[in-house]
XYZ file of C-alpha atoms in Angstrom:
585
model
C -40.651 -23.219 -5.274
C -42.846 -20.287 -6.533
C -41.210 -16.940 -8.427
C -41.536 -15.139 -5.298
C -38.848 -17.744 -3.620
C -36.844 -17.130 -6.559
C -37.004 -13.369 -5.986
C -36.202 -14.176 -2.483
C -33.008 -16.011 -3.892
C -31.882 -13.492 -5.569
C -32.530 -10.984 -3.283
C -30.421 -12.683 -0.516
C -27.861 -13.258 -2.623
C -27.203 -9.246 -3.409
C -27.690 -8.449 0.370
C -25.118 -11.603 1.502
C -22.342 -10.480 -1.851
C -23.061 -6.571 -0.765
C -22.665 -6.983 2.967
C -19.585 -9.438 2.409
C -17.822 -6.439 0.299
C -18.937 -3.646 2.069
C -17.330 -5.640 5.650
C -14.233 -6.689 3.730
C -13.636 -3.067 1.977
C -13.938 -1.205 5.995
C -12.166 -3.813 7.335
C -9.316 -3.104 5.358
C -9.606 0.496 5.625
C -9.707 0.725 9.000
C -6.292 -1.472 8.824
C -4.725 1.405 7.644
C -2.340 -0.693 5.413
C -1.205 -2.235 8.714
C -2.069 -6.088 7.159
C -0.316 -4.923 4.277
C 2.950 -4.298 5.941
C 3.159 -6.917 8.245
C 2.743 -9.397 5.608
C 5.728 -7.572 3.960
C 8.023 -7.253 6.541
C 7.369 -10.726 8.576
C 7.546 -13.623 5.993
C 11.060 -14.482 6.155
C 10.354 -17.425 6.836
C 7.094 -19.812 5.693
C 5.932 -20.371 8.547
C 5.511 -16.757 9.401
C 3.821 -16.575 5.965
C 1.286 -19.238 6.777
C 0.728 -17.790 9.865
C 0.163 -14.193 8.938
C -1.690 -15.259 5.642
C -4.145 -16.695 7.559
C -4.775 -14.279 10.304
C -4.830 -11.400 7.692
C -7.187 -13.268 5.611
C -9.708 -14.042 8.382
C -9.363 -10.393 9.197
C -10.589 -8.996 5.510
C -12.271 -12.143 4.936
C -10.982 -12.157 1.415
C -8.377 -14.859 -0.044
C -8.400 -13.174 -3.080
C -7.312 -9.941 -2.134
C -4.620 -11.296 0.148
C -3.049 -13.592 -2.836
C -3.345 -10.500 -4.894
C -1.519 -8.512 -2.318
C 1.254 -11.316 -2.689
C 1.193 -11.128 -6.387
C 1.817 -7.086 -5.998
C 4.656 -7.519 -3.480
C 6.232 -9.981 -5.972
C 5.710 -7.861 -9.111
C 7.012 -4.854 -7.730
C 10.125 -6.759 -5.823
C 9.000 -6.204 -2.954
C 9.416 -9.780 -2.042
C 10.157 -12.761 -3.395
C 8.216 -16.287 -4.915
C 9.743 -18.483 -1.818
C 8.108 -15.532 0.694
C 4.589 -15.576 -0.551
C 4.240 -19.274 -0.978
C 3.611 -19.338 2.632
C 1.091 -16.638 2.860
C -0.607 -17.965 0.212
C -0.909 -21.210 1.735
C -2.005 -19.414 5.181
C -4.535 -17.461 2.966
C -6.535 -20.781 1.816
C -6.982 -21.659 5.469
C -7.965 -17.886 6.539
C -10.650 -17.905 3.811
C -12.589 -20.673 5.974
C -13.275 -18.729 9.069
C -16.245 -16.814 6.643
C -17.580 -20.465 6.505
C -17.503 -21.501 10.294
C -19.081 -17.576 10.796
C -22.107 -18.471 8.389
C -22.154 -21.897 9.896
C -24.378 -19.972 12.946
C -27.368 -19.887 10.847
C -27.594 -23.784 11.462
C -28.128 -23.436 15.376
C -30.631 -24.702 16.893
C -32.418 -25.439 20.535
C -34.331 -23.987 22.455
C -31.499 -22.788 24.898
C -31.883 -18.402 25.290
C -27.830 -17.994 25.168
C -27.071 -20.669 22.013
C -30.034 -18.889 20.471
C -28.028 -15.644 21.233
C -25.378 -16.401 18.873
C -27.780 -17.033 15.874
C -27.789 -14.340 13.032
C -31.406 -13.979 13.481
C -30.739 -13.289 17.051
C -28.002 -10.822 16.910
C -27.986 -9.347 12.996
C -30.037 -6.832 13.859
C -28.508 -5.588 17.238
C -25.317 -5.063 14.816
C -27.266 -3.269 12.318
C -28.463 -0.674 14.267
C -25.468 -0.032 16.040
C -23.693 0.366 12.246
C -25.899 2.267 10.839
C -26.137 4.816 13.640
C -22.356 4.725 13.925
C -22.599 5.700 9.787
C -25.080 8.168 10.373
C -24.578 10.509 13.326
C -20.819 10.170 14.508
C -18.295 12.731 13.256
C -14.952 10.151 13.147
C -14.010 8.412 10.386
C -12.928 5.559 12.170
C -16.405 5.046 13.752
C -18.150 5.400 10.513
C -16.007 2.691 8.794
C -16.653 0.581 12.172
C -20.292 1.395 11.378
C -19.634 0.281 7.778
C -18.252 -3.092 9.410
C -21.173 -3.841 11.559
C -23.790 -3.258 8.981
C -21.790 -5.175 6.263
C -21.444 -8.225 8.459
C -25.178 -7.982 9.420
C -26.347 -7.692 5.913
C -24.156 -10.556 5.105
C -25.951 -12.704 7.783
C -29.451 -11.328 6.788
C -28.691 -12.751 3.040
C -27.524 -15.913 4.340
C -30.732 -16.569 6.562
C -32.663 -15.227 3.201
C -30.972 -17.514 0.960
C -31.566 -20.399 3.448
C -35.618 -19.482 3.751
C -35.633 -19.297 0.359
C -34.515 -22.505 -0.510
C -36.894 -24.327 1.854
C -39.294 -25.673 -0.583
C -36.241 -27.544 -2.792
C -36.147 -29.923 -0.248
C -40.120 -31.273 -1.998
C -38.810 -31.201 -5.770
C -37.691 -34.722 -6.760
C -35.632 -32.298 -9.854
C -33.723 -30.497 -7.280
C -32.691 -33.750 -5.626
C -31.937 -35.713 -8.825
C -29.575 -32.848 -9.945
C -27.434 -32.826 -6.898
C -27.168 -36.809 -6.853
C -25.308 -35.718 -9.994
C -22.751 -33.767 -8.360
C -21.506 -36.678 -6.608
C -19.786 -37.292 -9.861
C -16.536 -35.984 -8.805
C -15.459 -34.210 -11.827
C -19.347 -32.664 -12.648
C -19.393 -31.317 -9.064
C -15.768 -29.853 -8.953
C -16.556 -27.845 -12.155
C -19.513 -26.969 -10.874
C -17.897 -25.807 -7.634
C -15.341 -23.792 -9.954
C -17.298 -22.213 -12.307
C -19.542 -20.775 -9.083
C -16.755 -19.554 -7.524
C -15.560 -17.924 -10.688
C -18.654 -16.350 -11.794
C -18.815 -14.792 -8.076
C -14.978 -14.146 -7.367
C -15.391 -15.288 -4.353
C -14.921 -18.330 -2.525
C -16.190 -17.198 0.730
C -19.922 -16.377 -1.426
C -20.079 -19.578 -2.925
C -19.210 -21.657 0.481
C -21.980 -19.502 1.915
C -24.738 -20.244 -1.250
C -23.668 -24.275 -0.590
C -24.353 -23.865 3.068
C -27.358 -22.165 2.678
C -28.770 -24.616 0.324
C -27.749 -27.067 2.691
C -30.341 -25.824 4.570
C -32.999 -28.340 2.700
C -31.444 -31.311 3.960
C -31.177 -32.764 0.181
C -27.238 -32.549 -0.379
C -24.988 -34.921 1.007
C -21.847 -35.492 1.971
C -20.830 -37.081 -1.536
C -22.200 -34.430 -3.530
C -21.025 -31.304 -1.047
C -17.383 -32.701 -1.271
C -16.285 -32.124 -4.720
C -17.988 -29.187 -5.153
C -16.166 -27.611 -2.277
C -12.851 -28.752 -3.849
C -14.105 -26.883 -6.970
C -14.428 -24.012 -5.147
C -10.825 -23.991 -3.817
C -9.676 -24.392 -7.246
C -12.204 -21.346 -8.530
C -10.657 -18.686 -5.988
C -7.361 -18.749 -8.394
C -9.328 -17.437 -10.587
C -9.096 -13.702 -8.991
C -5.403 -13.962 -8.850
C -4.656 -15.019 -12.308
C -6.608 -12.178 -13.376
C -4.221 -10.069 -11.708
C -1.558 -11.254 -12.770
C -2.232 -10.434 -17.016
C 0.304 -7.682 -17.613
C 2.421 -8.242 -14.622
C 5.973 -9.415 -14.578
C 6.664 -13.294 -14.901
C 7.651 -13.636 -11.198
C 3.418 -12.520 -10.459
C 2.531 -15.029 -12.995
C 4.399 -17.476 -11.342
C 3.121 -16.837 -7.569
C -0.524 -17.013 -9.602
C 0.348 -20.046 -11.047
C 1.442 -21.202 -7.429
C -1.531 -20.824 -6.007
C -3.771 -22.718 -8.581
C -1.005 -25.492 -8.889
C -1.402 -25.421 -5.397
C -5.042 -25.713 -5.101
C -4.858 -28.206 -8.058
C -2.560 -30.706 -6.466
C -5.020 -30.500 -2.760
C -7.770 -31.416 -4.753
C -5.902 -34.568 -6.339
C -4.840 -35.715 -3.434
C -7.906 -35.182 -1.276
C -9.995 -36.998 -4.192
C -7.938 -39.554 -4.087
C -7.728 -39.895 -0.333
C -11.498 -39.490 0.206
C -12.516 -41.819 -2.687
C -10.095 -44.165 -2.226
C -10.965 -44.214 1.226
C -14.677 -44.859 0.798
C -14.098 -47.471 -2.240
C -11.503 -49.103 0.215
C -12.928 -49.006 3.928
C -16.919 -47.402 3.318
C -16.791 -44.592 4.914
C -20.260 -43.971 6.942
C -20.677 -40.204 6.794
C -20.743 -40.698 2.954
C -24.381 -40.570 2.127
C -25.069 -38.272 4.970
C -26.823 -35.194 4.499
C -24.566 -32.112 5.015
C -25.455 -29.179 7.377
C -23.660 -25.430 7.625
C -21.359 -26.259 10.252
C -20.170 -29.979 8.257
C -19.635 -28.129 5.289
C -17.313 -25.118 7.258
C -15.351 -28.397 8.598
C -14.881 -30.138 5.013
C -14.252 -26.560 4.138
C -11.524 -26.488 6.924
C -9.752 -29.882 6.844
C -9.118 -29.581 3.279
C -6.870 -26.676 3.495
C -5.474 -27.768 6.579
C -4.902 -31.207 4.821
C -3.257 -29.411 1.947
C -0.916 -26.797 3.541
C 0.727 -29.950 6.098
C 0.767 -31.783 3.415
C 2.570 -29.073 0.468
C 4.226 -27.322 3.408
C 7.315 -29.229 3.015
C 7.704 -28.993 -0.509
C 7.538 -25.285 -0.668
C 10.774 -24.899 -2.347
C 10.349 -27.885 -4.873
C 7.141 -25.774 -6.029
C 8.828 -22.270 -6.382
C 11.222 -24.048 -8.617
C 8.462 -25.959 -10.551
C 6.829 -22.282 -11.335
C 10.164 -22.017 -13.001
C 10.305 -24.741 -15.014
C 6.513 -23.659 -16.389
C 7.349 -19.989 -16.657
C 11.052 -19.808 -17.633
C 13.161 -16.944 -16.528
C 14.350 -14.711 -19.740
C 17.371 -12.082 -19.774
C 15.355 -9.271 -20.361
C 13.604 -10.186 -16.780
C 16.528 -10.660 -15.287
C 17.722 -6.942 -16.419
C 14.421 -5.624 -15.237
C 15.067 -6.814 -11.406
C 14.714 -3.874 -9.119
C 13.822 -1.263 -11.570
C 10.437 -0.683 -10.620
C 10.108 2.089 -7.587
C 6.643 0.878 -6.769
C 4.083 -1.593 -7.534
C 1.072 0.303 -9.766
C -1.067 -2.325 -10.329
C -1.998 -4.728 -7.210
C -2.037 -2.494 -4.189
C -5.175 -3.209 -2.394
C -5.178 -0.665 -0.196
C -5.488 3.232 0.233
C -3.708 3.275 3.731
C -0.767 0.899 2.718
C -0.559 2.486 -1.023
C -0.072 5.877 0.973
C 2.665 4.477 3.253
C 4.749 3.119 0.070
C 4.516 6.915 -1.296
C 5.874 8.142 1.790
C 8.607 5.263 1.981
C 9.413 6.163 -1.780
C 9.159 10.503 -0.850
C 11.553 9.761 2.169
C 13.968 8.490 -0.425
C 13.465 11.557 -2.591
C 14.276 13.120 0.016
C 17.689 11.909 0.593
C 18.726 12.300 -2.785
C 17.813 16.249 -3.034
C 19.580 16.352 0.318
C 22.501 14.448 -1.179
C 22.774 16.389 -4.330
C 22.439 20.042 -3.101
C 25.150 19.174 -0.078
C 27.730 17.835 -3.400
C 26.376 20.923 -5.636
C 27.188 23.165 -2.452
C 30.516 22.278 -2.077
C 30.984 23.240 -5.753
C 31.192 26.889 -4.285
C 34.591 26.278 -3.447
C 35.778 23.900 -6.178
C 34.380 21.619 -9.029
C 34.939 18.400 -9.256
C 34.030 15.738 -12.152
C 33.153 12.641 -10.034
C 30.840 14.930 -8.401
C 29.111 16.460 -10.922
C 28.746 13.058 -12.596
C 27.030 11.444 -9.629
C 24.542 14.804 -9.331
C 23.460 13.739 -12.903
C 22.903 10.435 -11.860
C 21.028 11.492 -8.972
C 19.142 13.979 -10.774
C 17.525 11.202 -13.512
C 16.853 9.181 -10.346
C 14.401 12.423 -9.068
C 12.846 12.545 -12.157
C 12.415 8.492 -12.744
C 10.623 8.478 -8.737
C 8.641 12.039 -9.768
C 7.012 10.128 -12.936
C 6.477 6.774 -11.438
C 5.223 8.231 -7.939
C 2.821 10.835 -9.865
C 1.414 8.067 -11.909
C 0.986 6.088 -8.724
C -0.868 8.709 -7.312
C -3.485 9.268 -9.712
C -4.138 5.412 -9.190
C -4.669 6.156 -5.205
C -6.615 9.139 -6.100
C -9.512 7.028 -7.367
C -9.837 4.898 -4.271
C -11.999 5.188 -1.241
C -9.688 7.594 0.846
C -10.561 8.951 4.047
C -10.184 12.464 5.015
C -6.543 11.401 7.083
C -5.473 9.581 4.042
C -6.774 13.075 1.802
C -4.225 15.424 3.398
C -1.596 12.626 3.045
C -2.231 12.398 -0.270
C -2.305 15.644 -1.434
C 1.045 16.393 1.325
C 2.893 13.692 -0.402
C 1.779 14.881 -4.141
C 3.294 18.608 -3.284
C 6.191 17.084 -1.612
C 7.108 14.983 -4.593
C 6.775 18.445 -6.578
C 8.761 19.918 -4.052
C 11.969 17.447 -3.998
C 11.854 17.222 -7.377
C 12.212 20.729 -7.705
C 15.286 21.100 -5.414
C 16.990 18.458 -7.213
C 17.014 21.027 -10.718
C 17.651 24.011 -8.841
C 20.935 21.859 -7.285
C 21.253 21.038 -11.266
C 21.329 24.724 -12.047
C 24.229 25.604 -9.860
C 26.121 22.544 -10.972
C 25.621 24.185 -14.853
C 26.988 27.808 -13.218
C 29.986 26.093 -11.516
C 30.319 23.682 -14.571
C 30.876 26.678 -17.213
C 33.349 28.931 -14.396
C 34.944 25.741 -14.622
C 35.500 25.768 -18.336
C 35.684 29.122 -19.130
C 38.145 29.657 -15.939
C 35.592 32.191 -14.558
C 36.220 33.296 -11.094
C 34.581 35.496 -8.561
C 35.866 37.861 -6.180
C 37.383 37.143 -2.663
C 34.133 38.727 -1.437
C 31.531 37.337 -3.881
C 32.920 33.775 -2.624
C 32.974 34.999 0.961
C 29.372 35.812 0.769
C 28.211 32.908 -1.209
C 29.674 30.914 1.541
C 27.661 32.175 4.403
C 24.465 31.767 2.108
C 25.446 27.571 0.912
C 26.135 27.071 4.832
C 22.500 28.546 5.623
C 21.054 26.582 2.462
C 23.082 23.201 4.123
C 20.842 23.616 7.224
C 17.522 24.132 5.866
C 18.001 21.541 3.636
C 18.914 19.303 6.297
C 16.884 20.390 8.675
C 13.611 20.009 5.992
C 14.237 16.609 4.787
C 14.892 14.908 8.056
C 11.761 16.554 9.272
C 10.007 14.978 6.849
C 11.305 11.453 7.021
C 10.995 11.982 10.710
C 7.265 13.450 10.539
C 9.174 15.384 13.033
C 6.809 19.050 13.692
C 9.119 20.828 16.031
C 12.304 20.466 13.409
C 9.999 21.296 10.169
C 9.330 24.283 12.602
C 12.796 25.816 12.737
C 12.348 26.021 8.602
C 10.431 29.173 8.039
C 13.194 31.248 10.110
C 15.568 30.459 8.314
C 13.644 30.286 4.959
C 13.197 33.800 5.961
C 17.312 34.261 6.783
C 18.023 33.080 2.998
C 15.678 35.414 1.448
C 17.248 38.753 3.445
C 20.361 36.835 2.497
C 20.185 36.718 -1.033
C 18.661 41.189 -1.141
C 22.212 41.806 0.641
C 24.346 39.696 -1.673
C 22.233 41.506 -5.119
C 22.767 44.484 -3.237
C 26.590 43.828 -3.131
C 27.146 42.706 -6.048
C 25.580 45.105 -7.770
C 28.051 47.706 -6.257
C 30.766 45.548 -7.019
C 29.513 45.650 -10.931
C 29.411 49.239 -11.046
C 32.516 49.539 -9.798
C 33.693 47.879 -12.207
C 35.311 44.981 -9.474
C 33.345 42.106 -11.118
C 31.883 41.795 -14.792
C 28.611 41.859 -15.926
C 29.212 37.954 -17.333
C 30.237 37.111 -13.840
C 27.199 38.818 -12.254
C 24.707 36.975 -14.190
C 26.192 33.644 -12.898
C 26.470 35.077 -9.396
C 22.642 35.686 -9.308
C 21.856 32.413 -11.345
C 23.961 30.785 -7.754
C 21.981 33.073 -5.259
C 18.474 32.736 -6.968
C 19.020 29.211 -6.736
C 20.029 29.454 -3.271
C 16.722 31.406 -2.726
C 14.521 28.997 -4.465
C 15.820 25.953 -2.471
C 14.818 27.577 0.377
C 11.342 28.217 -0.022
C 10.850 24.922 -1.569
C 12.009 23.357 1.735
C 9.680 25.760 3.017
C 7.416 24.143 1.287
C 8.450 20.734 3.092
C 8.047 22.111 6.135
C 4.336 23.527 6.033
C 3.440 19.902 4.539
C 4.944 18.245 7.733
C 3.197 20.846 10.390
C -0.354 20.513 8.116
C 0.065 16.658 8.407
C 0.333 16.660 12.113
C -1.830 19.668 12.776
C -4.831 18.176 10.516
C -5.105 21.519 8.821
C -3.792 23.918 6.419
C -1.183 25.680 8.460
C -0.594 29.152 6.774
C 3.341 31.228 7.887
C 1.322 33.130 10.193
C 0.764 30.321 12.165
C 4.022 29.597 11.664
C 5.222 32.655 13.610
C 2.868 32.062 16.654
C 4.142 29.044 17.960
C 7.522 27.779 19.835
C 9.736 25.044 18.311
C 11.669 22.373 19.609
C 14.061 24.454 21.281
C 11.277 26.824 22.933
C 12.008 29.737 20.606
C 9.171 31.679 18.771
C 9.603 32.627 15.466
C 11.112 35.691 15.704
C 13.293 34.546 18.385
C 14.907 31.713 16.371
C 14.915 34.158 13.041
C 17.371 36.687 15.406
C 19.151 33.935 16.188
C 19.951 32.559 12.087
C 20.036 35.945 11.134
C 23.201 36.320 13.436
C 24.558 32.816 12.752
C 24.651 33.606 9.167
C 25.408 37.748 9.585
C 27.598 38.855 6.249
C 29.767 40.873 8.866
């Protein structure tokens, strides 16, 4: 083996690691956080977890990043240890389909359509189809489709590389003495291991064994172990990501090694025993691609039907390792999302929006109580308003922090607008909950210092909260609707308020110079109406966010005014029609 095979090697190597990542990354982009949520919301029971762990896994052909995705539901309490004990079983088995893929490189015959489904065959068909996908269409969805294609035949083209490369091994008596070693059981699982480590990624090492393979020299003693090792080495990802996190993460990472750990136990014991005991034939037997993607195989299959029954007995073993404290028990449910494991752009995006929807009930909530304060105040109210107020503020800190996270991913030009639609909306809710704070103050102090306004002033501010009820109503269930037509009937009556709150200055202004009302009382009468006002255009706010979502562009009022809404009415149609709902006559 000369320094140009070696070069080779290395080579190989970067294009099979690069092409893995760069298929893995677009294949969960163009999921859209789909994987994501379906693991969420379908494991409530293990099999389901098994099931979808594996599927999603052979989808992103990552392990890793679906155990990780477990550890982040878990830390964020999303879901529980007993839920992703079965995904992260499932996940071990999904990791093997990247074997029996790589496992092509080993056809052979002279047959045209077996020869068809070799890399060599095929890679490059893929490759030019991805990279003109990538470089002349206009969709995003096509270029990450693109990005697919050319990542899985790069990955192939290192493979076959690494394979060629290795050829020559097959002639050096050193190479062959040094793998007899790995038969050792306990040299070649800590060589299997500390591969997998070093790469962080099973999938790569499987593929570096099966392309040394390729020289005919390892065998079926040697391969074993190491493969074992490298089960044992893909925890090492998921511990990683669990440093910081919450002692329910730790323990799902400590799951999944104990997990691994007690496979490899029993499949040592089973295969050794087995050969000491019985003999078996295949032991000496040199190993190929496709016999290594089986060991690969039947050992997780061995160990999930195996563990699979015990699933419970382990979640309380994590337990007894990592014991549960008081000040984790006071910390269940207090964090709004998980900042820390989200794989992700697409699903990261849809937990903002699940998180802004509930935003969006509590400003709705807390302007309908701080509304009815018009009429009269009342202490229970104004002490749940405070308590919904701190709960805006907690989800505007947390979700902001969240988004600068999201900000420095990969994000498409979809995900873009939703990002920066969500950001203002957060903003925007936030904002509504401290004007609804403001009147709550006003009413608060006419409350205390037995303030009260005139049979008119009331009258008026009455006709203004009921126009205020609708927008706000008809703003935030747009929103958690992504419904266009209803986010359209905003600006009329955005536009209502604000010819609304000229006439009641206007009026109370006469009434102060007439000496009918105070000038104390009409400072707190426009502190009520300016809030009023401000609500409004901050569910106006809402609204353009909604319409520039689903239109895919920056939708200014002008647009606003050229278009019918759900009830066939242009703008100025449904204005005339709010401005006499809510006439002051």
């Amino acid at each position: 083996m000369t320094i140009f095979d070696i070069l080779t090697l290395i080579g190989g190597l970067a294009m099979f690691l690069f092409g893995m990542n760069v298929m893995g990354d677009s294949l969960e982009k163009i999921s859209g956080g789909k994987l994501e949520s379906i693991l969420e919301k379908m494991t409530n029971s293990r099999i389901k977890g098994v099931l979808l762990g594996l599927i999603v896994t052979a989808v992103i052909q990552s392990s890793g990043a679906v155990t990780v995705m477990a550890v982040g539901f878990v830390n964020s309490g999303i879901m529980a240890l007993r839920q992703v004990i079965g995904i992260i079983m499932g996940a071990n088995i999904g990791t093997t389909a990247t074997a029996w893929i790589l496992s092509l490189t080993g056809i052979e015959g002279s047959n045209v359509f077996l020869n068809l489904l070799k890399p060599d065959s095929f890679s490059p068909v893929l490759a030019i189809i991805g990279v003109a996908l990538v470089m002349f269409s206009k969709s995003d969805k096509k270029k990450t489709v693109g990005n697919i294609l050319a990542g899985f035949a790069l990955l192939m083209l290192g493979m076959t590389t690494m394979s060629d490369s290795m050829a020559g091994l097959k002639d050096i008596p050193g190479f062959t003495n040094l793998l007899v070693k790995f038969s050792n059981p306990i040299l070649g699982i800590l060589a299997g291991t500390l591969l997998t480590t070093a790469l962080q990624s099973s999938s790569a090492s499987v593929g570096i064994l099966q392309a040394l393979s390729s020289t005919g020299s390892i065998s079926v003693a040697a391969a074993f172990p190491i493969i074992l090792g490298q089960n044992i080495g893909s925890c090492t990802t998921v511990l990683i990501s669990s440093i910081g996190a919450n002692k329910n993460a730790k323990r799902t990472a400590l799951a999944h090694l104990t997990f691994n750990v007690i496979g490899v136990i029993l499949a040592m014991i089973l295969f050794y025993g087995g050969n000491a005991i019985f003999g078996l034939p295949f032991f000496d037997d040199a190993v190929s691609p496709a016999s290594i993607a089986v060991i690969h195989s039947v050992f997780n299959i061995f160990a999930t039907l195996v563990l699979f029954p015990f699933g419970n007995q382990l979640e309380k073993l994590m337990y007894v390792f990592i014991k549960e404290d008081d000040e984790e028990k006071a910390a269940k449910g207090t964090s709004l999302v998980d900042q820390k494991f989200i794989i992700t752009s697409g699903y990261a995006l849809d937990k903002v929006k699940e998180k802004c929807d509930e935003m969006a009930t509590l400003a709705q909530e807390n302007i309908s109580m701080c509304l009815e304060f018009i009429k009269s105040y009342s202490k229970s109210k104004d002490e749940k308003i405070k308590a919904n107020e701190k709960k805006l503020d907690a989800y505007e800190d947390q979700l902001e922090t969240y988004l600068v996270k999201i900000s420095s991913m990969s994000l498409s030009a979809d995900e873009s607008r939703r990002f920066n639609n969500y950001s203002h909306a957060i903003g925007n809710f936030e904002r509504i909950g401290d004007y609804g704070v403001n009147i709550l103050k006003t009413k608060r102090k006419m409350h205390n210092d037995k303030i009260h306004f005139s049979p008119d002033a009331n009258r008026e501010l009455e006709v203004m909260s009921r126009a205020v009820q609708e927008i706000i109503e008809n703003s935030t269930r747009a929103f958690i609707e992504d419904n266009v037509e209803l986010a359209m009937t905003v600006e009329p009556l955005e536009q209502v308020v604000d010819n609304l709150k000229a006439e009641l200055r206007a009026k109370h202004e006469k009434r102060m110079q007439s000496g009918d009302c105070s000038v104390e009382n009409g400072i707190l009468f426009f502190d009520i109406v300016n809030s009023f006002e401000r609500i409004a255009d901050h569910c106006s706010n809402l609204a353009v966010c909604i319409i520039e979502l689903s239109q895919g562009s920056y939708q200014t009022h002008s647009y606003l005014k050229g278009v019918k809404n759900s009830n066939n009415k242009t703008f100025m149609e449904q204005f005339e029609i709010y401005l006499h709902k809510y006439s002051l006559k």
